[in-house]
mmCIF file of C-alpha atoms and ligand atoms in Angstrom:
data_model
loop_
_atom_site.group_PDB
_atom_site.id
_atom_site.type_symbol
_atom_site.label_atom_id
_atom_site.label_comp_id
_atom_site.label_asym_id
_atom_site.label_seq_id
_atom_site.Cartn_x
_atom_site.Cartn_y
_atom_site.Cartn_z
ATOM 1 C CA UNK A 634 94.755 137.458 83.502
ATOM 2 C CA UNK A 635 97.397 138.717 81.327
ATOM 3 C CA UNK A 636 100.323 136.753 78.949
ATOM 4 C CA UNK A 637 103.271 138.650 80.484
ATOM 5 C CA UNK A 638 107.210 137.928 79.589
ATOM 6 C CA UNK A 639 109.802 137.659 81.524
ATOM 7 C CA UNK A 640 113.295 137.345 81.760
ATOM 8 C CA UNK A 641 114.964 134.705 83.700
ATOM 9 C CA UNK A 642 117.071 135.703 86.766
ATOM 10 C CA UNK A 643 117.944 132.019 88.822
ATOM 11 C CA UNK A 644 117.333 128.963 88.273
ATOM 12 C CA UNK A 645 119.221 127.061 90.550
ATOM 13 C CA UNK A 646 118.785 123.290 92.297
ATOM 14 C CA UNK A 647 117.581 123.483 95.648
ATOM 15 C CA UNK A 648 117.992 119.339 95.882
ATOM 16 C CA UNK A 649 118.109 116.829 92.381
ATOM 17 C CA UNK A 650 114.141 116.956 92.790
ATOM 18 C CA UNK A 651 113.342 120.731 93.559
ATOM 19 C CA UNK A 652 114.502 123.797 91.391
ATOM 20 C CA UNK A 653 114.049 127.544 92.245
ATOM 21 C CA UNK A 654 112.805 129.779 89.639
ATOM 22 C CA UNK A 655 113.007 132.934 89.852
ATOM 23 C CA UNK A 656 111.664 135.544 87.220
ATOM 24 C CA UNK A 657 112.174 139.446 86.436
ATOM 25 C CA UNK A 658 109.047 141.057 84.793
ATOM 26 C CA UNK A 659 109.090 144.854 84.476
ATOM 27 C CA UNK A 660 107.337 146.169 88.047
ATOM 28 C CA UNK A 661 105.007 148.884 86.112
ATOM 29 C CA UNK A 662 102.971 145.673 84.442
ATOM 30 C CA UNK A 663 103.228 143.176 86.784
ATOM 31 C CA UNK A 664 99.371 143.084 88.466
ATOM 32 C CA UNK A 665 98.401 142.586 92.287
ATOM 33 C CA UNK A 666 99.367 139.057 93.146
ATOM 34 C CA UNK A 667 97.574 137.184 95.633
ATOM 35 C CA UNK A 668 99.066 133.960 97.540
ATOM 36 C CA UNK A 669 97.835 130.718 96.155
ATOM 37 C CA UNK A 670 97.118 131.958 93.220
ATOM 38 C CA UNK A 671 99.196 131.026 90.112
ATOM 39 C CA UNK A 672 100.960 131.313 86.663
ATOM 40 C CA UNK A 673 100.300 129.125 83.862
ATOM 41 C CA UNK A 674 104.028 129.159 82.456
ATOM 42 C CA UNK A 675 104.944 128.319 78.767
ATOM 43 C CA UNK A 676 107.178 125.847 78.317
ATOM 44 C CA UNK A 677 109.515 126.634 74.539
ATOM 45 C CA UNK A 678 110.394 122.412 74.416
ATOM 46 C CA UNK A 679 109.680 119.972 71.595
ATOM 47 C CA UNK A 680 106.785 117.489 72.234
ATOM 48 C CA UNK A 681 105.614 119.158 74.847
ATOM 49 C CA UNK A 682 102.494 121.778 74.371
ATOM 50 C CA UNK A 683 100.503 122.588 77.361
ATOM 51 C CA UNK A 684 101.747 125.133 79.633
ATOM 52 C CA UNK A 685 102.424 124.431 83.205
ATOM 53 C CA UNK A 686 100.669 125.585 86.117
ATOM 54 C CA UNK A 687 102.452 126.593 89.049
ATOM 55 C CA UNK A 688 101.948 128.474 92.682
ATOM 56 C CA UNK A 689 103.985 131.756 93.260
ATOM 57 C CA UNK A 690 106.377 131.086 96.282
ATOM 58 C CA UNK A 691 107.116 134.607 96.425
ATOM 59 C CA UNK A 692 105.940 138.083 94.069
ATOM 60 C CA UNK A 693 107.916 141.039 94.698
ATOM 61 C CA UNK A 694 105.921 144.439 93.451
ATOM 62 C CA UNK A 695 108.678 146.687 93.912
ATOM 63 C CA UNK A 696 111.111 144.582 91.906
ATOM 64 C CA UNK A 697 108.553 142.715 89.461
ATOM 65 C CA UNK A 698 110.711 139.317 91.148
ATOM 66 C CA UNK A 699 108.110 136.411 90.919
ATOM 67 C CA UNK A 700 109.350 133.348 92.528
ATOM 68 C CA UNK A 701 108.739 129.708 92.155
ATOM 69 C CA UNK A 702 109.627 126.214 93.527
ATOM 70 C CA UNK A 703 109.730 123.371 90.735
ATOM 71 C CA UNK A 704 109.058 120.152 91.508
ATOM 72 C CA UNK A 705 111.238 118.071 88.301
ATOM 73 C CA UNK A 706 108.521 115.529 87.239
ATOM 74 C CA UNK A 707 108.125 115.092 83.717
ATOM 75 C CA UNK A 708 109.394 116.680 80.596
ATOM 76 C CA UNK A 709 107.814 119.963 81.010
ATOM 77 C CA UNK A 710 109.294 120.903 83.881
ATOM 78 C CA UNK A 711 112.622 118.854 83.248
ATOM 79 C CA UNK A 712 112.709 121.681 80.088
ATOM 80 C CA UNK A 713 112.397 124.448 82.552
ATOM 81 C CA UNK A 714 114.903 123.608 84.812
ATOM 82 C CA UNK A 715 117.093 124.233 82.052
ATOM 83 C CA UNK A 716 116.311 127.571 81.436
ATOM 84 C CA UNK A 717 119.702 129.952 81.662
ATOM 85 C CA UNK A 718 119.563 133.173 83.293
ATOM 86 C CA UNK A 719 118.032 135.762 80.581
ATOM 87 C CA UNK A 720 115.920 133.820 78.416
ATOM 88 C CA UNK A 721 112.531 134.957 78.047
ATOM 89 C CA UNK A 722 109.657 133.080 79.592
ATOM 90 C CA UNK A 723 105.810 133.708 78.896
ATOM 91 C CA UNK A 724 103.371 133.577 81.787
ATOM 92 C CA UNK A 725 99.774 133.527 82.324
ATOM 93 C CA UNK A 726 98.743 135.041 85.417
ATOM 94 C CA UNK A 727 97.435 135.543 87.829
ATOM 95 C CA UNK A 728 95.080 132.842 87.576
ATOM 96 C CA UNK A 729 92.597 131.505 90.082
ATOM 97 C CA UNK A 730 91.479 132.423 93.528
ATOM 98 C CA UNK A 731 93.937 132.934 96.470
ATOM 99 C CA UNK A 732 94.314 132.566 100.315
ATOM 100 C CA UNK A 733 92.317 134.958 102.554
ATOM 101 C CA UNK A 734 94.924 136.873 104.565
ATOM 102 C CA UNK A 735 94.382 137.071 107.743
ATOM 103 C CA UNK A 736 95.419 138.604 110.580
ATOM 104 C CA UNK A 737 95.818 136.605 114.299
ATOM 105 C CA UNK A 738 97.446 133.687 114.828
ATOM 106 C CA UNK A 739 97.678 131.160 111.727
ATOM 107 C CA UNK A 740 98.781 127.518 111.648
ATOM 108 C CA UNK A 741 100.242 126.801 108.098
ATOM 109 C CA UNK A 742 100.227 123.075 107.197
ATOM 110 C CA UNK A 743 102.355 121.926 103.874
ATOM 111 C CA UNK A 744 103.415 118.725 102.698
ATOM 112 C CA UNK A 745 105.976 118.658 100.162
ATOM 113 C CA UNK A 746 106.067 120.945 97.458
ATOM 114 C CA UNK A 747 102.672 122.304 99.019
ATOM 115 C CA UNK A 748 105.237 124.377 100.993
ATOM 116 C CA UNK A 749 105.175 127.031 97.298
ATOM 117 C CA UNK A 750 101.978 129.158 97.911
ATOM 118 C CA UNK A 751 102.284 129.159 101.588
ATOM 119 C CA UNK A 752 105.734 130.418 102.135
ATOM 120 C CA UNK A 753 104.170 133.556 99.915
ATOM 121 C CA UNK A 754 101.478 133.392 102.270
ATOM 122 C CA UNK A 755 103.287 133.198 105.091
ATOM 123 C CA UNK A 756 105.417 136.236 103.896
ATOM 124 C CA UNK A 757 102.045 138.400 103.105
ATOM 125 C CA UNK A 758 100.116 137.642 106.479
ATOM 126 C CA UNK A 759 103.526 138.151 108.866
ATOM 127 C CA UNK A 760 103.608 141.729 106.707
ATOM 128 C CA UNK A 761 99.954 142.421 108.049
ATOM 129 C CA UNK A 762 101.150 142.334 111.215
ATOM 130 C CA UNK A 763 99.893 138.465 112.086
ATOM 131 C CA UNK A 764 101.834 135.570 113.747
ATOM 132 C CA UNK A 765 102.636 132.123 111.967
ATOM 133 C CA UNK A 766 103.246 128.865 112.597
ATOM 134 C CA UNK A 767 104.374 126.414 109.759
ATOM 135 C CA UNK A 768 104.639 122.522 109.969
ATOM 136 C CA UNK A 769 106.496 121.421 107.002
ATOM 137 C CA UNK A 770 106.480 117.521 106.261
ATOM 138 C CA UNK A 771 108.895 116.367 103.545
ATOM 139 C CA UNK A 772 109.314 112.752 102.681
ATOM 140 C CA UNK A 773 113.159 112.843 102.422
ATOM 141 C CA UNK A 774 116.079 115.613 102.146
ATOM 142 C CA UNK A 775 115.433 115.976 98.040
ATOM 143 C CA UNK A 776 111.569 117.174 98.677
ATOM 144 C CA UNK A 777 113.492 119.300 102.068
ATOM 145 C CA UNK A 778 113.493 123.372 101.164
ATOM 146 C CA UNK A 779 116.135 124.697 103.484
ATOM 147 C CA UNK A 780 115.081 128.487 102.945
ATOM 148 C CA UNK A 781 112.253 128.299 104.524
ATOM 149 C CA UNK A 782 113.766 127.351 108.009
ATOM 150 C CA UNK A 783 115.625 130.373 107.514
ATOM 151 C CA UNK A 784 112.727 132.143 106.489
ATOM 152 C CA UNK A 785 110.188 132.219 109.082
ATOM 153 C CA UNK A 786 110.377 132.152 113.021
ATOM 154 C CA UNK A 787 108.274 129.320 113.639
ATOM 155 C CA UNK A 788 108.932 126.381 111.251
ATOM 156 C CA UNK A 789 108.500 122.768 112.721
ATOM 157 C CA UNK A 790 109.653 120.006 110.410
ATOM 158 C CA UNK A 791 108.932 116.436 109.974
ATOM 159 C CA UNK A 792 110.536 113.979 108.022
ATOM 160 C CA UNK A 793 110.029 110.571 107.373
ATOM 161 C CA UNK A 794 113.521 110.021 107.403
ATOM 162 C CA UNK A 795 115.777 110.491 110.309
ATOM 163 C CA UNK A 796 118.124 113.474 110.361
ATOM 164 C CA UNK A 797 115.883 115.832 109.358
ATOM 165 C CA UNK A 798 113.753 117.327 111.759
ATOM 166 C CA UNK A 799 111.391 114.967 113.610
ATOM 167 C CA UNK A 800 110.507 111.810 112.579
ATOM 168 C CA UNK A 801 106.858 111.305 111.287
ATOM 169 C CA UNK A 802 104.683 113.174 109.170
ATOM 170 C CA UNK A 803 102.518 116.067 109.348
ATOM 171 C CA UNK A 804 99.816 114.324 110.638
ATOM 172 C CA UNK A 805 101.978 113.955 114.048
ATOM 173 C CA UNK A 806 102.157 117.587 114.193
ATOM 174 C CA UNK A 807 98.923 118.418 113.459
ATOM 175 C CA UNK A 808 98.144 115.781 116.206
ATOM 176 C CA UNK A 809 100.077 117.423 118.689
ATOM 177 C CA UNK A 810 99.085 121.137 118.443
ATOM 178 C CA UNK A 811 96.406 123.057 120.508
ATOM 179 C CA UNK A 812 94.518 123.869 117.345
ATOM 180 C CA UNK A 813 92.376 126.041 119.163
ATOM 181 C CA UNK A 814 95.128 128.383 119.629
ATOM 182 C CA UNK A 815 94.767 129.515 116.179
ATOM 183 C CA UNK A 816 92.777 131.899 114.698
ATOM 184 C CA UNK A 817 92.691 130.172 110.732
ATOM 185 C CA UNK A 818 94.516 127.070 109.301
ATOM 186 C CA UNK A 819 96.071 127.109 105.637
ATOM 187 C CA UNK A 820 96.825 123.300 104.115
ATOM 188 C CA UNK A 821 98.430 122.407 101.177
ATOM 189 C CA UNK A 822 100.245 119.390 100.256
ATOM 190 C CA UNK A 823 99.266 115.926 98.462
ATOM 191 C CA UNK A 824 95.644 113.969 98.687
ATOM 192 C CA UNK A 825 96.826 111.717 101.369
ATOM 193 C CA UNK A 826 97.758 114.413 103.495
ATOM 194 C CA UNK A 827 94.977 116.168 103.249
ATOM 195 C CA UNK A 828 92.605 112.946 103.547
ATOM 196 C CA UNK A 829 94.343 112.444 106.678
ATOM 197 C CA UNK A 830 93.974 116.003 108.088
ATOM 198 C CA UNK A 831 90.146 115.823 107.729
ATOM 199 C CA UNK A 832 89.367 113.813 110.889
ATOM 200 C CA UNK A 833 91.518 115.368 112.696
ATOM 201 C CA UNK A 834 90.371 119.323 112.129
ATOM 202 C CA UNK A 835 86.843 118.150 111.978
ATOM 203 C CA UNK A 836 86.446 119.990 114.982
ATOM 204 C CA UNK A 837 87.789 122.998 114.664
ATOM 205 C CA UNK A 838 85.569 126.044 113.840
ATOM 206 C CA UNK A 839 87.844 128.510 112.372
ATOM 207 C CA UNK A 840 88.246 129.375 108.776
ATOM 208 C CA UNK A 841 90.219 126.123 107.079
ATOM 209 C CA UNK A 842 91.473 126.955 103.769
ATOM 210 C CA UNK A 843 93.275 124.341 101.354
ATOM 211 C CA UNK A 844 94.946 124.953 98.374
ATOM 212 C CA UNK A 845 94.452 122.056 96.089
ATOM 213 C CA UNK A 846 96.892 120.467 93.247
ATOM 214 C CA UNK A 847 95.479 119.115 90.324
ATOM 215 C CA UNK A 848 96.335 118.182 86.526
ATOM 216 C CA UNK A 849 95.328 121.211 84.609
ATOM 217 C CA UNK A 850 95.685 121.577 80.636
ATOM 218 C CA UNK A 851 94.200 124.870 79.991
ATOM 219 C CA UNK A 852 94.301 127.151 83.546
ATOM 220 C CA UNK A 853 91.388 129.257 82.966
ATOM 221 C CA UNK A 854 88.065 127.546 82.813
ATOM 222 C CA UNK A 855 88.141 126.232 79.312
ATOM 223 C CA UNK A 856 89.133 123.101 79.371
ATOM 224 C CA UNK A 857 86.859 121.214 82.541
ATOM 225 C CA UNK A 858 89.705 118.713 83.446
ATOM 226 C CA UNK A 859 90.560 119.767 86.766
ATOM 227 C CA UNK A 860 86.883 118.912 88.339
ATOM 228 C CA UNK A 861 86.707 118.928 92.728
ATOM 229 C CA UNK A 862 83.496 117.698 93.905
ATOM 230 C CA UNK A 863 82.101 119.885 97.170
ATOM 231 C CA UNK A 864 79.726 120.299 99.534
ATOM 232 C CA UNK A 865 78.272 123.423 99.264
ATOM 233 C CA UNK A 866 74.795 125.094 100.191
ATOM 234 C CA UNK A 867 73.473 121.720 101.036
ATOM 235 C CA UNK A 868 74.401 120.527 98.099
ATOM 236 C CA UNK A 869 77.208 118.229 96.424
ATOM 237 C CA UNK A 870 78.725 120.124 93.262
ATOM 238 C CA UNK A 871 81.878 119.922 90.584
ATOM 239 C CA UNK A 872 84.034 123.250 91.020
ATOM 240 C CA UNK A 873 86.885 123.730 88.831
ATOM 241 C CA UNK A 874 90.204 123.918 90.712
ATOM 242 C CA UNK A 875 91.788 126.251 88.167
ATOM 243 C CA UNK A 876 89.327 128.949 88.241
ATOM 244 C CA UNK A 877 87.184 128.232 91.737
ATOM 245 C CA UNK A 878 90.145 127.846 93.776
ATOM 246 C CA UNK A 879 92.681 126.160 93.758
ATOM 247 C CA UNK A 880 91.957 127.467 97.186
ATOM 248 C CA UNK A 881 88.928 126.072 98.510
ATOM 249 C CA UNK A 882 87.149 126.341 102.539
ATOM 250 C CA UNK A 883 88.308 122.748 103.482
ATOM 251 C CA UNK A 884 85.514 121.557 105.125
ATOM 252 C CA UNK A 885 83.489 122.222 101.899
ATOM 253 C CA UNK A 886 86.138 120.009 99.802
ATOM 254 C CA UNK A 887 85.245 116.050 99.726
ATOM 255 C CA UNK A 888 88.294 113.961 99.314
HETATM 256 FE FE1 FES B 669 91.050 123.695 82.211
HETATM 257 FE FE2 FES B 669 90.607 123.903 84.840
HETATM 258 S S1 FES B 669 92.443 123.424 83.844
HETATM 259 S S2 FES B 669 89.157 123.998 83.237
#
């Protein structure tokens, strides 16, 4: 983990909920980045004191470009959003433990702004030569990423509105896919989503890896407030989702 500073380079709307950040840090110090891992970002706003922890969408080595999607919800990130293009930013990264790349066929499952860490990993697993598939549920147009239809080969949407996509939710999609076809599943996207999911992968014996969201004040271990109870070695245990994961085996997660 190291405190690195960057400058900004974009920070443009994508819709009036989701922003694109995007952030220059000088190639020769920025470390080996792995998908679903994150940066704990510092945000320079009155009032507000913890940093905020977010998922790369995309890390460039050769450029030092580190990319992320913004969900506005509170002040924190409302203060971010209005970042101009050169002001220094101070990151903490890379924190946690990533995705296992794979190679084969993998289904990628995101719900909303769950989309971040798995268009990276979509990008790093199509570079090792693998195929993907992505199902991408948004609730409306302003949680709808447009770039990543453009993106990727295989992208099938749902929406729970009409005009965008299909209509229904992930769920539907998962429902109506010959998982065995796949060599690994990815997931990430809200509790509900994934509470749904569980029944129907139960089945399925390949590698399942989810990358969890949760509140997190500190980002490294310190704090304990980011607790995931799971099932592992025969036994039920508290794993924090800021240093143990956030990406956790799925089946191993209780939701
Ligand atoms: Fe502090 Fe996980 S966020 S221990």
């Amino acid at each position: 983990m190291q405190d690195l500073k960057g400058l900004v380079v974009e920070n443009i709307p994508i819709t009036k909920e989701i922003y694109k950040l995007q952030v220059s840090v000088p190639e020769e110090i920025l470390p080996e980045i792995v998908p679903g891992s994150f940066a704990m970002v510092k945000v320079e706003a009155k009032g507000v004191f913890l940093r905020r922890p977010f998922s790369f969408a995309d890390v460039d080595l050769k450029t030092g470009l580190v990319t992320f999607y913004i969900k506005t919800v509170g002040q924190g990130t409302g203060a971010l959003r209005e970042l101009p293009p050169g002001r220094e930013i101070s990151m903490l990264l890379p924190l946690g433990r990533g995705f296992t790349v794979m190679s084969g066929k993998s289904l990628l499952v995101a719900g909303g702004i769950g989309i971040a860490p798995l268009k990276f990993l979509a990008k790093e697993i199509t570079k090792n030569g693998g195929e993907v598939r992505i199902i991408y549920g948004v609730k409306n147009a302003e949680m709808f990423i447009p770039e990543i239809v453009n993106a990727f080969e295989d992208v099938e949407v749902y929406a729970e509105v009409s005009g965008l996509g299909k209509r229904g939710l992930v769920l539907d999609g998962l429902k109506s896919t010959d998982l065995s076809t796949y060599n690994q599943i990815y997931l990430c996207g809200p509790e509900a989503m994934l509470k749904a999911a569980k029944p129907v992968l139960q089945n399925y014996s390949g590698l399942i890896e989810v990358s969890l969201e949760s509140f997190m004040a500190c980002g490294f271990g310190a704090c304990l407030g980011c607790a995931v109870k799971v099932f592992s070695n025969n036994e039920f245990v508290y794993k924090k989702v800021c240093q143990d994961g956030p990406v956790f085996n799925f089946k191993e997660v209780v939701l």
